[in-house]
Amino acid sequence: MGSRLALFGGKKTIGSNPGDIFTWPIIGKEDEDAVLEVLRRGVMSGTDVTERFEIEFADWQGAKYALGFCNGTAAIHSAMHACKIGAGDEIICPSVTYWASAIQVFSLGGTVVFADIEPHSLCIDPKDIESRITDRTKAIVAVHYLGHPADMDPIMEIAEKHNLKVIEDVSHSQGGLYKGKKLGTIGDVGAMSLMSGKSFAIGEAGMLVTNDLEIYERSIAFGHYKKFNESVKTEYLKPYAGLPMGGCKYRMHQLSSALGRVQLKYYDERCEEIRKAMNYFWDLLEGVPGIKAHRTSEDSGSNMGGWYAARGIYKSEELEGLSVSRFAEAVRAEGFADCYPGCNIPLHTHLLFKSCDVYGHGKPTRIANSDHDVREFDRRLPVSSKFSSMVYAIPWFKHYRPEIIKEYADAFRKVAESYRDLLEGDGGNPENLGGWSTSR
Ligand SMILES: *Cc1c(COP(=O)(O)O)cnc(C)c1O
């Protein structure tokens, strides 16, 4: 047995100053100059910098069109409208995700049916989609959760068979790959957050990418009054040009797009270093009982993008039932203060999806325009329901510095290997682990 756990007065495993290993985004003079240029020219609310960013972003994505947004919520909202989701329609979305993968559908008159997640990828389980499809289903929202690509091949197959659209929520995985394909370009439309907590981090911003002209123009029509003009080619939209059909003003702030243009130049190489660092961390922990990597095998041509909000998978059964809360408490004592269990609380458990009447229909908004009670589907979400006790935060390294990374890995190893000392005094998990947003 190793040395005494820090929780019981032993020496902390993590002693080094982490320096800037966690600092993100990386901001240099080039970023500052780009932002100052917009400020000094007085074009914060203009569109010229954003248009350049859109062209560069589309090129980087390998998509025909990219459209900038004020945030990811707006981009996903527009993607839903672009996929013609309207009154009475249903989308299928994993219960384990950030709320902005789903709630916007209410304002379109539609509703959400939750599907379960896979225990290894933590993304929507393709085997749990078909039984939830009804004649009202219009789209599947595939979230590449915590950097991990969703299993797109079977999802696309199901979508094709049932004539559904696929919206990829790329907010956790910008630049990531699924079998060699860039995430966001596999489904009909990719929409994502670029807010500063994410791996592509430029303040408050969002992006929508697609190869489909009609989807692109419907997204413009919904919340981009300036761009919605005589240049629109989709016939049935033309008469309405000039005013935003969704009553939304969704364009990107140019301080963000200026920053985005600089960040994009360095993004891939920075993500590569993140993956090198994170894979090293997990390689050091391979085979340690109780903890398992949440990552793809890179041999498949897939990867973890920028490894957003990194989590590990917890196997309490390998540690005689030790709770993840007790485990994380011991890791925090070793010197990694951010080791908290859980992540996003599964959405289906929130009262907004059960009883709330948001729009005054006289019944819960979730079923306001439904011909059957979609809440029935929530009963069968076994993996989502235990998700919060299955994960814990791990350090999200931005640089490959093996000596420092090893200290953190050693902390996790020490706790896992000393788990017996923690069984006594394990108060179990509290009712609610995690939170409604990704960070604590
Ligand atoms: C952050 C996030 C969004 C929303 O993006 P904002 O830029 O915060 O509006 C949507 N989906 C997921 C999965 C997210 O994590």
Short mmCIF file of C-alpha atoms in Angstrom, two decimals, residues 81 213-222 228-229 232-243 245:
data_model
loop_
_atom_site.label_atom_id
_atom_site.label_comp_id
_atom_site.label_asym_id
_atom_site.label_seq_id
_atom_site.Cartn_x
_atom_site.Cartn_y
_atom_site.Cartn_z
CA HIS A 81 -36.06 26.32 -37.28
CA LEU A 213 -28.40 26.21 -48.97
CA GLU A 214 -31.99 26.05 -47.74
CA ILE A 215 -30.87 25.35 -44.15
CA TYR A 216 -28.37 28.20 -44.39
CA GLU A 217 -30.95 30.64 -45.71
CA ARG A 218 -33.64 29.62 -43.23
CA SER A 219 -31.06 30.24 -40.48
CA ILE A 220 -30.37 33.67 -41.92
CA ALA A 221 -34.09 34.42 -42.26
CA PHE A 222 -34.77 33.51 -38.63
CA PHE A 228 -31.88 38.45 -45.03
CA ASN A 229 -32.05 40.54 -48.22
CA VAL A 232 -31.51 35.09 -50.76
CA LYS A 233 -32.09 32.36 -53.36
CA THR A 234 -34.75 30.23 -51.66
CA GLU A 235 -37.96 31.29 -53.49
CA TYR A 236 -40.48 30.99 -50.66
CA LEU A 237 -38.33 33.09 -48.31
CA LYS A 238 -37.92 36.03 -50.71
CA PRO A 239 -41.16 37.89 -49.96
CA TYR A 240 -40.22 38.16 -46.28
CA ALA A 241 -36.70 39.54 -46.69
CA GLY A 242 -35.87 42.61 -44.63
CA LEU A 243 -37.33 41.46 -41.33
CA MET A 245 -38.85 35.78 -39.38
#
